PDB file of C-alpha atoms in Angstrom:
ATOM      1  CA  MET A   1      15.940  19.829  28.246  1.00  0.00           C
ATOM      2  CA  GLY A   2      15.605  16.592  30.270  1.00  0.00           C
ATOM      3  CA  ARG A   3      12.200  15.663  28.440  1.00  0.00           C
ATOM      4  CA  ILE A   4      14.264  16.422  24.861  1.00  0.00           C
ATOM      5  CA  LYS A   5      16.730  14.032  25.719  1.00  0.00           C
ATOM      6  CA  GLU A   6      14.594  11.420  27.001  1.00  0.00           C
ATOM      7  CA  PHE A   7      12.685  11.708  23.580  1.00  0.00           C
ATOM      8  CA  SER A   8      16.079  12.055  21.861  1.00  0.00           C
ATOM      9  CA  ASP A   9      17.354   8.592  23.446  1.00  0.00           C
ATOM     10  CA  GLU A  10      13.980   6.854  22.783  1.00  0.00           C
ATOM     11  CA  ILE A  11      13.976   7.914  19.138  1.00  0.00           C
ATOM     12  CA  SER A  12      17.417   6.339  18.663  1.00  0.00           C
ATOM     13  CA  ASN A  13      16.695   2.907  20.548  1.00  0.00           C
ATOM     14  CA  LEU A  14      13.722   2.673  18.433  1.00  0.00           C
ATOM     15  CA  VAL A  15      16.027   3.033  15.517  1.00  0.00           C
ATOM     16  CA  GLU A  16      18.751   0.743  16.871  1.00  0.00           C
ATOM     17  CA  SER A  17      15.835  -1.975  17.444  1.00  0.00           C
ATOM     18  CA  VAL A  18      14.449  -2.008  13.915  1.00  0.00           C
ATOM     19  CA  ARG A  19      17.050  -1.016  11.525  1.00  0.00           C
ATOM     20  CA  ASP A  20      18.716  -5.018  11.172  1.00  0.00           C
ATOM     21  CA  SER A  21      15.310  -5.457   9.559  1.00  0.00           C
ATOM     22  CA  VAL A  22      15.161  -2.735   6.817  1.00  0.00           C
ATOM     23  CA  VAL A  23      17.581  -3.864   3.660  1.00  0.00           C
ATOM     24  CA  THR A  24      18.859  -1.904   0.627  1.00  0.00           C
ATOM     25  CA  VAL A  25      17.305  -3.507  -2.421  1.00  0.00           C
ATOM     26  CA  VAL A  26      19.478  -2.947  -5.742  1.00  0.00           C
ATOM     27  CA  VAL A  27      17.783  -4.199  -8.877  1.00  0.00           C
ATOM     28  CA  GLU A  28      20.122  -4.579 -12.248  1.00  0.00           C
ATOM     29  CA  ALA A  29      18.312  -5.025 -15.596  1.00  0.00           C
ATOM     30  CA  ILE A  30      19.284  -5.008 -19.263  1.00  0.00           C
ATOM     31  CA  ASP A  31      17.396  -1.387 -20.793  1.00  0.00           C
ATOM     32  CA  PRO A  32      16.130  -3.040 -24.161  1.00  0.00           C
ATOM     33  CA  LEU A  33      15.935   0.408 -25.848  1.00  0.00           C
ATOM     34  CA  SER A  34      19.849   0.459 -25.219  1.00  0.00           C
ATOM     35  CA  LEU A  35      22.298  -0.033 -28.437  1.00  0.00           C
ATOM     36  CA  ILE A  36      24.662  -2.068 -25.620  1.00  0.00           C
ATOM     37  CA  GLU A  37      24.156  -4.315 -22.758  1.00  0.00           C
ATOM     38  CA  ALA A  38      25.132  -2.033 -20.155  1.00  0.00           C
ATOM     39  CA  PRO A  39      22.616  -2.711 -17.013  1.00  0.00           C
ATOM     40  CA  VAL A  40      20.377  -0.243 -15.624  1.00  0.00           C
ATOM     41  CA  ARG A  41      20.501  -0.010 -11.826  1.00  0.00           C
ATOM     42  CA  GLY A  42      17.608   0.629  -9.560  1.00  0.00           C
ATOM     43  CA  VAL A  43      17.461   1.116  -5.751  1.00  0.00           C
ATOM     44  CA  GLY A  44      14.856   1.058  -3.522  1.00  0.00           C
ATOM     45  CA  SER A  45      14.688  -0.371   0.471  1.00  0.00           C
ATOM     46  CA  GLY A  46      12.860  -3.042   1.776  1.00  0.00           C
ATOM     47  CA  PHE A  47      12.380  -4.830   5.316  1.00  0.00           C
ATOM     48  CA  ILE A  48      11.825  -8.289   6.558  1.00  0.00           C
ATOM     49  CA  VAL A  49       7.980  -9.399   7.624  1.00  0.00           C
ATOM     50  CA  GLY A  50       9.087 -12.935   8.639  1.00  0.00           C
ATOM     51  CA  ASP A  51      11.509 -15.817   8.278  1.00  0.00           C
ATOM     52  CA  GLY A  52      13.456 -15.323   5.122  1.00  0.00           C
ATOM     53  CA  LEU A  53      10.631 -13.203   3.548  1.00  0.00           C
ATOM     54  CA  ALA A  54      10.622  -9.504   2.729  1.00  0.00           C
ATOM     55  CA  ILE A  55       8.387  -7.039   1.468  1.00  0.00           C
ATOM     56  CA  THR A  56       9.179  -3.692  -1.135  1.00  0.00           C
ATOM     57  CA  ASN A  57       7.356  -1.412  -3.762  1.00  0.00           C
ATOM     58  CA  SER A  58       6.178  -3.777  -7.138  1.00  0.00           C
ATOM     59  CA  HIS A  59       7.744  -0.713  -9.001  1.00  0.00           C
ATOM     60  CA  VAL A  60      11.313  -1.367  -7.434  1.00  0.00           C
ATOM     61  CA  VAL A  61      11.736  -4.563  -8.455  1.00  0.00           C
ATOM     62  CA  GLY A  62      10.076  -4.053 -11.643  1.00  0.00           C
ATOM     63  CA  SER A  63       9.972  -7.420 -14.209  1.00  0.00           C
ATOM     64  CA  ALA A  64      13.421  -8.624 -12.246  1.00  0.00           C
ATOM     65  CA  SER A  65      13.349 -12.168 -10.804  1.00  0.00           C
ATOM     66  CA  ASN A  66      16.137 -11.817  -8.780  1.00  0.00           C
ATOM     67  CA  VAL A  67      17.908  -8.830  -6.540  1.00  0.00           C
ATOM     68  CA  ARG A  68      21.007  -7.974  -4.493  1.00  0.00           C
ATOM     69  CA  ILE A  69      20.084  -7.274  -1.033  1.00  0.00           C
ATOM     70  CA  VAL A  70      22.508  -5.344   1.072  1.00  0.00           C
ATOM     71  CA  TYR A  71      21.911  -5.850   5.118  1.00  0.00           C
ATOM     72  CA  SER A  72      22.039  -3.321   7.569  1.00  0.00           C
ATOM     73  CA  ASP A  73      25.761  -4.635   8.584  1.00  0.00           C
ATOM     74  CA  GLY A  74      26.847  -4.311   4.895  1.00  0.00           C
ATOM     75  CA  GLU A  75      26.929  -7.590   4.040  1.00  0.00           C
ATOM     76  CA  VAL A  76      25.645  -8.656   0.090  1.00  0.00           C
ATOM     77  CA  GLY A  77      22.988 -11.172  -0.396  1.00  0.00           C
ATOM     78  CA  VAL A  78      20.593 -12.349  -2.860  1.00  0.00           C
ATOM     79  CA  GLY A  79      16.771 -11.980  -3.074  1.00  0.00           C
ATOM     80  CA  ARG A  80      14.085 -14.215  -5.152  1.00  0.00           C
ATOM     81  CA  VAL A  81      11.170 -12.224  -6.519  1.00  0.00           C
ATOM     82  CA  LEU A  82       7.989 -14.559  -5.463  1.00  0.00           C
ATOM     83  CA  ALA A  83       5.103 -12.204  -6.470  1.00  0.00           C
ATOM     84  CA  ARG A  84       4.407  -9.083  -7.274  1.00  0.00           C
ATOM     85  CA  ASP A  85       1.060  -6.932  -7.326  1.00  0.00           C
ATOM     86  CA  PRO A  86       1.449  -3.555  -9.305  1.00  0.00           C
ATOM     87  CA  TYR A  87      -2.015  -2.642  -8.492  1.00  0.00           C
ATOM     88  CA  ARG A  88      -0.983  -2.578  -4.648  1.00  0.00           C
ATOM     89  CA  ASP A  89       2.804  -1.559  -5.476  1.00  0.00           C
ATOM     90  CA  LEU A  90       3.850  -4.530  -3.166  1.00  0.00           C
ATOM     91  CA  ALA A  91       6.310  -7.245  -3.999  1.00  0.00           C
ATOM     92  CA  LEU A  92       7.174 -10.089  -1.843  1.00  0.00           C
ATOM     93  CA  PHE A  93      10.541 -11.309  -1.944  1.00  0.00           C
ATOM     94  CA  GLU A  94      13.015 -14.356  -0.384  1.00  0.00           C
ATOM     95  CA  VAL A  95      16.180 -13.187   1.420  1.00  0.00           C
ATOM     96  CA  ASP A  96      18.978 -15.610   1.883  1.00  0.00           C
ATOM     97  CA  ARG A  97      19.963 -14.780   5.574  1.00  0.00           C
ATOM     98  CA  PHE A  98      17.240 -16.999   7.658  1.00  0.00           C
ATOM     99  CA  GLY A  99      16.794 -15.660  11.247  1.00  0.00           C
ATOM    100  CA  ALA A 100      17.227 -12.494  10.482  1.00  0.00           C
ATOM    101  CA  ARG A 101      14.955  -9.822  12.499  1.00  0.00           C
ATOM    102  CA  TYR A 102      11.984  -9.105  11.241  1.00  0.00           C
ATOM    103  CA  LEU A 103       9.618  -6.009  11.786  1.00  0.00           C
ATOM    104  CA  ARG A 104       6.220  -6.339  13.716  1.00  0.00           C
ATOM    105  CA  MET A 105       3.398  -5.460  11.529  1.00  0.00           C
ATOM    106  CA  GLY A 106       1.125  -3.055  13.261  1.00  0.00           C
ATOM    107  CA  ASP A 107      -2.649  -2.264  12.237  1.00  0.00           C
ATOM    108  CA  SER A 108      -2.733   0.519   9.809  1.00  0.00           C
ATOM    109  CA  ASP A 109      -6.467   0.706  10.713  1.00  0.00           C
ATOM    110  CA  ARG A 110      -5.986   2.786  14.250  1.00  0.00           C
ATOM    111  CA  VAL A 111      -3.099   5.244  12.796  1.00  0.00           C
ATOM    112  CA  ARG A 112      -4.214   8.740  13.869  1.00  0.00           C
ATOM    113  CA  VAL A 113      -3.704  11.888  12.077  1.00  0.00           C
ATOM    114  CA  GLY A 114      -1.125  13.685  13.610  1.00  0.00           C
ATOM    115  CA  GLU A 115       1.022  10.487  14.962  1.00  0.00           C
ATOM    116  CA  VAL A 116       4.755  10.537  15.108  1.00  0.00           C
ATOM    117  CA  VAL A 117       6.537   8.301  12.461  1.00  0.00           C
ATOM    118  CA  LEU A 118       9.729   7.069  11.070  1.00  0.00           C
ATOM    119  CA  VAL A 119      10.726   6.757   7.548  1.00  0.00           C
ATOM    120  CA  ILE A 120      13.333   4.362   7.386  1.00  0.00           C
ATOM    121  CA  GLY A 121      15.226   3.112   3.866  1.00  0.00           C
ATOM    122  CA  SER A 122      18.301   3.803   1.695  1.00  0.00           C
ATOM    123  CA  PRO A 123      18.002   7.146   0.269  1.00  0.00           C
ATOM    124  CA  LEU A 124      20.039   8.190  -3.002  1.00  0.00           C
ATOM    125  CA  GLY A 125      21.292   4.034  -2.935  1.00  0.00           C
ATOM    126  CA  ILE A 126      23.113   5.063   0.084  1.00  0.00           C
ATOM    127  CA  PRO A 127      23.660   1.511   1.971  1.00  0.00           C
ATOM    128  CA  GLY A 128      22.744   1.640   6.341  1.00  0.00           C
ATOM    129  CA  PRO A 129      19.347   2.853   7.097  1.00  0.00           C
ATOM    130  CA  SER A 130      18.914   6.813   6.647  1.00  0.00           C
ATOM    131  CA  VAL A 131      16.045   8.017   9.095  1.00  0.00           C
ATOM    132  CA  THR A 132      13.765  10.680   9.119  1.00  0.00           C
ATOM    133  CA  MET A 133      10.840  11.787  11.385  1.00  0.00           C
ATOM    134  CA  GLY A 134       7.585  13.314  10.625  1.00  0.00           C
ATOM    135  CA  VAL A 135       3.606  12.777  11.491  1.00  0.00           C
ATOM    136  CA  ILE A 136       1.002  11.116   9.893  1.00  0.00           C
ATOM    137  CA  SER A 137      -0.789  14.273   7.877  1.00  0.00           C
ATOM    138  CA  GLY A 138      -3.467  12.371   6.171  1.00  0.00           C
ATOM    139  CA  LYS A 139      -5.181   9.173   5.864  1.00  0.00           C
ATOM    140  CA  GLY A 140      -7.244   7.905   2.733  1.00  0.00           C
ATOM    141  CA  ARG A 141      -5.725   9.589   0.207  1.00  0.00           C
ATOM    142  CA  THR A 142      -5.493   8.560  -3.366  1.00  0.00           C
ATOM    143  CA  ILE A 143      -3.110   9.312  -6.067  1.00  0.00           C
ATOM    144  CA  VAL A 144      -2.379   7.911  -9.980  1.00  0.00           C
ATOM    145  CA  ALA A 145       0.895   6.043 -10.697  1.00  0.00           C
ATOM    146  CA  SER A 146       2.990   4.601 -13.790  1.00  0.00           C
ATOM    147  CA  GLU A 147       1.782   7.240 -16.062  1.00  0.00           C
ATOM    148  CA  GLY A 148      -2.191   7.313 -15.044  1.00  0.00           C
ATOM    149  CA  ARG A 149      -2.139   3.561 -15.536  1.00  0.00           C
ATOM    150  CA  ILE A 150      -2.332   2.384 -11.698  1.00  0.00           C
ATOM    151  CA  VAL A 151      -4.435   4.227  -9.237  1.00  0.00           C
ATOM    152  CA  LEU A 152      -3.239   3.776  -5.523  1.00  0.00           C
ATOM    153  CA  GLU A 153      -6.019   4.126  -3.195  1.00  0.00           C
ATOM    154  CA  ASP A 154      -6.269   4.368   0.760  1.00  0.00           C
ATOM    155  CA  LEU A 155      -2.650   5.709   1.405  1.00  0.00           C
ATOM    156  CA  LEU A 156      -1.203   7.257   4.401  1.00  0.00           C
ATOM    157  CA  GLN A 157      -0.014  10.659   3.831  1.00  0.00           C
ATOM    158  CA  THR A 158       3.385  11.825   5.678  1.00  0.00           C
ATOM    159  CA  ASP A 159       5.239  14.778   6.063  1.00  0.00           C
ATOM    160  CA  ALA A 160       8.459  12.789   6.883  1.00  0.00           C
ATOM    161  CA  ALA A 161      11.002  13.199   4.241  1.00  0.00           C
ATOM    162  CA  ILE A 162      11.369  10.533   1.517  1.00  0.00           C
ATOM    163  CA  ASN A 163      14.005  10.666  -0.862  1.00  0.00           C
ATOM    164  CA  PRO A 164      14.769   8.374  -4.144  1.00  0.00           C
ATOM    165  CA  GLY A 165      15.504   5.018  -2.578  1.00  0.00           C
ATOM    166  CA  ASN A 166      13.460   5.242   0.042  1.00  0.00           C
ATOM    167  CA  SER A 167      10.664   3.759  -1.988  1.00  0.00           C
ATOM    168  CA  GLY A 168       9.600  -0.019  -0.609  1.00  0.00           C
ATOM    169  CA  GLY A 169      11.010   0.951   3.055  1.00  0.00           C
ATOM    170  CA  PRO A 170       8.686   0.756   6.179  1.00  0.00           C
ATOM    171  CA  LEU A 171       6.875   3.597   8.006  1.00  0.00           C
ATOM    172  CA  ILE A 172       7.455   2.815  11.806  1.00  0.00           C
ATOM    173  CA  ASN A 173       5.452   4.098  14.463  1.00  0.00           C
ATOM    174  CA  MET A 174       6.536   4.885  17.894  1.00  0.00           C
ATOM    175  CA  VAL A 175       6.345   1.491  19.378  1.00  0.00           C
ATOM    176  CA  GLY A 176       8.461  -0.473  16.705  1.00  0.00           C
ATOM    177  CA  GLU A 177       5.936  -1.509  14.358  1.00  0.00           C
ATOM    178  CA  ALA A 178       5.673  -1.193  10.392  1.00  0.00           C
ATOM    179  CA  ILE A 179       2.699   0.716   9.884  1.00  0.00           C
ATOM    180  CA  GLY A 180       3.370   1.284   6.227  1.00  0.00           C
ATOM    181  CA  VAL A 181       5.220   0.776   3.156  1.00  0.00           C
ATOM    182  CA  THR A 182       6.661   4.005   1.662  1.00  0.00           C
ATOM    183  CA  THR A 183       5.761   4.341  -2.068  1.00  0.00           C
ATOM    184  CA  ALA A 184       5.576   7.716  -3.497  1.00  0.00           C
ATOM    185  CA  MET A 185       6.799  11.534  -2.802  1.00  0.00           C
ATOM    186  CA  ILE A 186       5.673  14.320  -4.863  1.00  0.00           C
ATOM    187  CA  PRO A 187       8.535  15.987  -6.314  1.00  0.00           C
ATOM    188  CA  PHE A 188       6.897  19.843  -6.875  1.00  0.00           C
ATOM    189  CA  ALA A 189       5.863  19.611  -2.988  1.00  0.00           C
ATOM    190  CA  GLN A 190       7.723  19.830   0.364  1.00  0.00           C
ATOM    191  CA  GLY A 191       6.456  17.632   3.038  1.00  0.00           C
ATOM    192  CA  ILE A 192       4.262  15.477   0.544  1.00  0.00           C
ATOM    193  CA  GLY A 193       4.814  11.504   0.613  1.00  0.00           C
ATOM    194  CA  PHE A 194       2.778   8.593   0.568  1.00  0.00           C
ATOM    195  CA  ALA A 195       2.747   4.935   2.237  1.00  0.00           C
ATOM    196  CA  ILE A 196       0.718   1.863   1.554  1.00  0.00           C
ATOM    197  CA  PRO A 197      -0.918   0.828   4.736  1.00  0.00           C
ATOM    198  CA  ILE A 198       0.349  -1.988   6.451  1.00  0.00           C
ATOM    199  CA  ASN A 199      -2.826  -4.031   6.631  1.00  0.00           C
ATOM    200  CA  GLN A 200      -2.861  -4.104   2.785  1.00  0.00           C
ATOM    201  CA  VAL A 201       0.480  -5.957   2.976  1.00  0.00           C
ATOM    202  CA  LYS A 202      -1.028  -8.387   5.445  1.00  0.00           C
ATOM    203  CA  ARG A 203      -3.892  -9.312   2.872  1.00  0.00           C
ATOM    204  CA  PHE A 204      -1.716  -9.515   0.053  1.00  0.00           C
ATOM    205  CA  ILE A 205       0.340 -11.989   2.089  1.00  0.00           C
ATOM    206  CA  THR A 206      -2.858 -13.751   2.651  1.00  0.00           C
ATOM    207  CA  LEU A 207      -3.999 -13.762  -1.038  1.00  0.00           C
ATOM    208  CA  ILE A 208      -0.470 -15.465  -1.942  1.00  0.00           C
ATOM    209  CA  SER A 209      -1.024 -17.705   0.637  1.00  0.00           C
ATOM    210  CA  ARG A 210      -4.779 -18.635  -0.357  1.00  0.00           C
ATOM    211  CA  TYR A 211      -4.370 -18.756  -4.004  1.00  0.00           C
ATOM    212  CA  GLY A 212      -0.455 -19.504  -4.497  1.00  0.00           C
ATOM    213  CA  ARG A 213      -0.166 -16.184  -6.346  1.00  0.00           C
ATOM    214  CA  PRO A 214      -1.491 -12.671  -5.903  1.00  0.00           C
ATOM    215  CA  VAL A 215      -4.690 -11.661  -7.885  1.00  0.00           C
ATOM    216  CA  ARG A 216      -6.739  -8.812  -8.467  1.00  0.00           C
ATOM    217  CA  ALA A 217     -10.280  -9.052  -7.858  1.00  0.00           C
ATOM    218  CA  TRP A 218     -11.864  -6.037  -9.131  1.00  0.00           C
ATOM    219  CA  ILE A 219     -15.805  -4.677 -10.599  1.00  0.00           C
ATOM    220  CA  GLY A 220     -14.397  -1.658 -12.446  1.00  0.00           C
ATOM    221  CA  VAL A 221     -15.034   1.475  -9.895  1.00  0.00           C
ATOM    222  CA  PHE A 222     -13.223   3.831  -8.114  1.00  0.00           C
ATOM    223  CA  VAL A 223     -14.361   5.421  -4.720  1.00  0.00           C
ATOM    224  CA  ALA A 224     -13.808   7.819  -1.845  1.00  0.00           C
ATOM    225  CA  PRO A 225     -14.581   8.060   1.453  1.00  0.00           C
ATOM    226  CA  LEU A 226     -17.940   9.923   1.978  1.00  0.00           C
ATOM    227  CA  THR A 227     -16.968  12.242   4.249  1.00  0.00           C
ATOM    228  CA  PRO A 228     -19.435  14.628   5.994  1.00  0.00           C
ATOM    229  CA  GLU A 229     -18.545  17.981   4.260  1.00  0.00           C
ATOM    230  CA  LEU A 230     -18.130  15.671   0.701  1.00  0.00           C
ATOM    231  CA  ALA A 231     -21.716  14.931   1.218  1.00  0.00           C
ATOM    232  CA  ARG A 232     -22.924  18.433   2.376  1.00  0.00           C
ATOM    233  CA  MET A 233     -21.190  19.672  -1.176  1.00  0.00           C
ATOM    234  CA  MET A 234     -22.887  17.289  -3.138  1.00  0.00           C
ATOM    235  CA  GLY A 235     -26.191  17.578  -1.728  1.00  0.00           C
ATOM    236  CA  ILE A 236     -26.012  13.746  -0.305  1.00  0.00           C
ATOM    237  CA  ALA A 237     -28.129  13.018   2.469  1.00  0.00           C
ATOM    238  CA  GLU A 238     -26.084  10.144   3.153  1.00  0.00           C
ATOM    239  CA  ARG A 239     -23.340  10.498   5.638  1.00  0.00           C
ATOM    240  CA  LYS A 240     -21.472   6.894   5.522  1.00  0.00           C
ATOM    241  CA  GLY A 241     -20.335   4.415   2.741  1.00  0.00           C
ATOM    242  CA  VAL A 242     -18.149   5.198  -0.237  1.00  0.00           C
ATOM    243  CA  ILE A 243     -18.588   7.439  -3.388  1.00  0.00           C
ATOM    244  CA  VAL A 244     -18.509   6.572  -6.855  1.00  0.00           C
ATOM    245  CA  VAL A 245     -15.992   8.544  -8.748  1.00  0.00           C
ATOM    246  CA  ARG A 246     -15.280   6.911 -11.733  1.00  0.00           C
ATOM    247  CA  THR A 247     -16.948   3.675 -13.491  1.00  0.00           C
ATOM    248  CA  ILE A 248     -14.802   1.928 -16.105  1.00  0.00           C
ATOM    249  CA  PRO A 249     -16.499   1.752 -19.423  1.00  0.00           C
ATOM    250  CA  GLY A 250     -17.737  -1.832 -20.502  1.00  0.00           C
ATOM    251  CA  SER A 251     -16.828  -2.887 -16.712  1.00  0.00           C
ATOM    252  CA  PRO A 252     -19.085  -5.315 -14.477  1.00  0.00           C
ATOM    253  CA  ALA A 253     -19.670  -2.398 -12.774  1.00  0.00           C
ATOM    254  CA  ASP A 254     -20.788  -0.324 -15.443  1.00  0.00           C
ATOM    255  CA  ASP A 255     -22.678  -3.468 -16.789  1.00  0.00           C
ATOM    256  CA  ALA A 256     -24.731  -3.242 -13.675  1.00  0.00           C
ATOM    257  CA  GLY A 257     -25.569   0.295 -14.128  1.00  0.00           C
ATOM    258  CA  ILE A 258     -23.244   1.810 -10.924  1.00  0.00           C
ATOM    259  CA  ARG A 259     -22.429   5.708 -11.996  1.00  0.00           C
ATOM    260  CA  ARG A 260     -20.551   8.278 -10.664  1.00  0.00           C
ATOM    261  CA  GLY A 261     -21.987   9.899  -7.529  1.00  0.00           C
ATOM    262  CA  ASP A 262     -23.557   6.816  -6.361  1.00  0.00           C
ATOM    263  CA  VAL A 263     -22.926   6.094  -2.784  1.00  0.00           C
ATOM    264  CA  ILE A 264     -21.861   2.331  -1.765  1.00  0.00           C
ATOM    265  CA  LEU A 265     -23.145   1.683   1.753  1.00  0.00           C
ATOM    266  CA  ARG A 266     -22.535  -1.833   1.735  1.00  0.00           C
ATOM    267  CA  ALA A 267     -20.462  -4.917  -0.205  1.00  0.00           C
ATOM    268  CA  GLY A 268     -20.725  -8.461   0.704  1.00  0.00           C
ATOM    269  CA  GLY A 269     -23.175  -7.776   3.570  1.00  0.00           C
ATOM    270  CA  LYS A 270     -20.718  -5.605   5.450  1.00  0.00           C
ATOM    271  CA  GLU A 271     -20.802  -2.332   5.890  1.00  0.00           C
ATOM    272  CA  ILE A 272     -18.033  -0.263   3.908  1.00  0.00           C
ATOM    273  CA  SER A 273     -16.512   3.384   4.800  1.00  0.00           C
ATOM    274  CA  THR A 274     -12.919   3.352   2.606  1.00  0.00           C
ATOM    275  CA  PRO A 275     -12.167   2.203  -0.474  1.00  0.00           C
ATOM    276  CA  SER A 276      -9.950  -0.588   1.109  1.00  0.00           C
ATOM    277  CA  GLU A 277     -12.631  -1.984   3.063  1.00  0.00           C
ATOM    278  CA  LEU A 278     -14.982  -2.308  -0.658  1.00  0.00           C
ATOM    279  CA  ARG A 279     -11.525  -4.006  -1.806  1.00  0.00           C
ATOM    280  CA  ASN A 280     -11.654  -6.406   1.022  1.00  0.00           C
ATOM    281  CA  ALA A 281     -15.308  -7.379   0.659  1.00  0.00           C
ATOM    282  CA  ILE A 282     -14.677  -8.179  -3.122  1.00  0.00           C
ATOM    283  CA  GLU A 283     -11.704 -10.030  -2.603  1.00  0.00           C
ATOM    284  CA  ASP A 284     -13.693 -11.931   0.198  1.00  0.00           C
ATOM    285  CA  SER A 285     -16.075 -13.068  -2.565  1.00  0.00           C
ATOM    286  CA  ILE A 286     -13.820 -14.023  -4.943  1.00  0.00           C
ATOM    287  CA  ASP A 287     -15.176 -17.866  -4.514  1.00  0.00           C
ATOM    288  CA  ARG A 288     -18.588 -16.767  -5.105  1.00  0.00           C
ATOM    289  CA  GLY A 289     -17.912 -15.162  -8.396  1.00  0.00           C
ATOM    290  CA  VAL A 290     -20.037 -12.087  -7.664  1.00  0.00           C
ATOM    291  CA  ILE A 291     -20.626  -9.507  -5.048  1.00  0.00           C
ATOM    292  CA  GLU A 292     -24.076  -7.981  -3.439  1.00  0.00           C
ATOM    293  CA  LEU A 293     -23.542  -4.212  -3.373  1.00  0.00           C
ATOM    294  CA  GLU A 294     -26.034  -1.406  -1.776  1.00  0.00           C
ATOM    295  CA  ILE A 295     -26.007   1.622  -3.261  1.00  0.00           C
ATOM    296  CA  VAL A 296     -27.831   4.892  -2.800  1.00  0.00           C
ATOM    297  CA  ARG A 297     -28.648   7.142  -5.652  1.00  0.00           C
ATOM    298  CA  ARG A 298     -30.466  10.387  -5.192  1.00  0.00           C
ATOM    299  CA  GLY A 299     -32.305   9.084  -2.146  1.00  0.00           C
ATOM    300  CA  SER A 300     -33.393   5.828  -3.291  1.00  0.00           C
ATOM    301  CA  LYS A 301     -31.667   2.897  -2.077  1.00  0.00           C
ATOM    302  CA  ARG A 302     -31.561  -0.230  -4.390  1.00  0.00           C
ATOM    303  CA  ILE A 303     -29.324  -3.533  -4.433  1.00  0.00           C
ATOM    304  CA  VAL A 304     -27.049  -4.395  -7.128  1.00  0.00           C
ATOM    305  CA  GLU A 305     -25.391  -7.813  -7.691  1.00  0.00           C
ATOM    306  CA  THR A 306     -22.061  -7.162  -9.672  1.00  0.00           C
ATOM    307  CA  PRO A 307     -19.564 -10.026 -11.320  1.00  0.00           C
ATOM    308  CA  ILE A 308     -15.983 -10.031 -10.169  1.00  0.00           C
ATOM    309  CA  LEU A 309     -13.355 -10.110 -12.657  1.00  0.00           C
ATOM    310  CA  ILE A 310     -10.083 -11.930 -11.543  1.00  0.00           C
ATOM    311  CA  GLU A 311      -6.903 -11.025 -13.167  1.00  0.00           C
ATOM    312  CA  GLU A 312      -3.961 -13.230 -12.136  1.00  0.00           C
ATOM    313  CA  LEU A 313      -0.387 -11.190 -11.734  1.00  0.00           C
TER     314      LEU A 313
END
C-alpha cells in the first residue's frame, strides 16, 4: 500500500505542476453551407511552450485567425494564430497571458515503448484539464488523416484514453516534460491513440524562426522504417535505412527514378532510419534546392540527386 500511495502522490504532484500550462482552445466559424449565419464551434486543447506562445493541432484551429482560450483557472482570453502546418498537424498561436507557466519540451527520440505517460486536455470541451494515464505502446506509426489528403508519419502510439477535445493537448512523461502533441484516436478500437513527437514541434518552431513562416519541403515519397522483420519478409539484405512504400507520380523522386521497395540509406550525407530523419534531412537541404540520396535496389547501391519542392503553408 505504501508504494501505491507514493506513486499516486507522484502522479498528483506531477499533474499539479503542469496543469496551468494546458489550455482549452475554442474556435468559432461560420459554416459556408449553412442557410443561416450561425457559428460552428470547435473545441480542442493546447499548451504553452514559451512566453506568450502555445501549440495545438492545425485541425483544431482550422482556418481561424483568432481563437478563444480558457485557462486552467477559468479565465477566458483571446489567442492569435501565428502559423499552421497541416502536414504536421501543428499550429502555433499567441496567448494573451504573458509570464504564464510553460511546459518543458523533452526529447521524443529518447522515448521508449512501455514508458508511462499522461494525456492532459479538455475532453468533450469541458474546461479544466482532465487527465488519463497509459504507456507508450508503439513508435514510428503512420496514419492517413483528413480523408486521405494528409499522411502523418513517425507518430507515438499510446493506450492512454483520448477523447474528442483532447486534440492539441500534451502527452507528458513522468518528469513533467511534453514529449508529444495528442492528435488522433481510432474510434472503432480501444486503447489506440496517437501523438506527434515533440521534436517535430521544435523543428516546426525553428522553421518559422528561420523563414518567417512554416514551409513544406518534400520530394514526393512516403517511407517506413526498415525493421529487421520487414527486411526478412521482403528479402532485403539491408538492415538499416527507410523503405519507400509509395512514390507520388510526377514528383521529383518519381522523375529521379526512385521506386516502391527502394531502401534509402543516407540523405544529405547523413544516415537515416526513420521518416522524420529523412524529412529533417530534406528540410536541412532547403537552401541547396537538392538533396543527395544513397539508395539500394535489389542489392545494388547508387546515388540519386533529387530536387526539393518548397510549398508555403
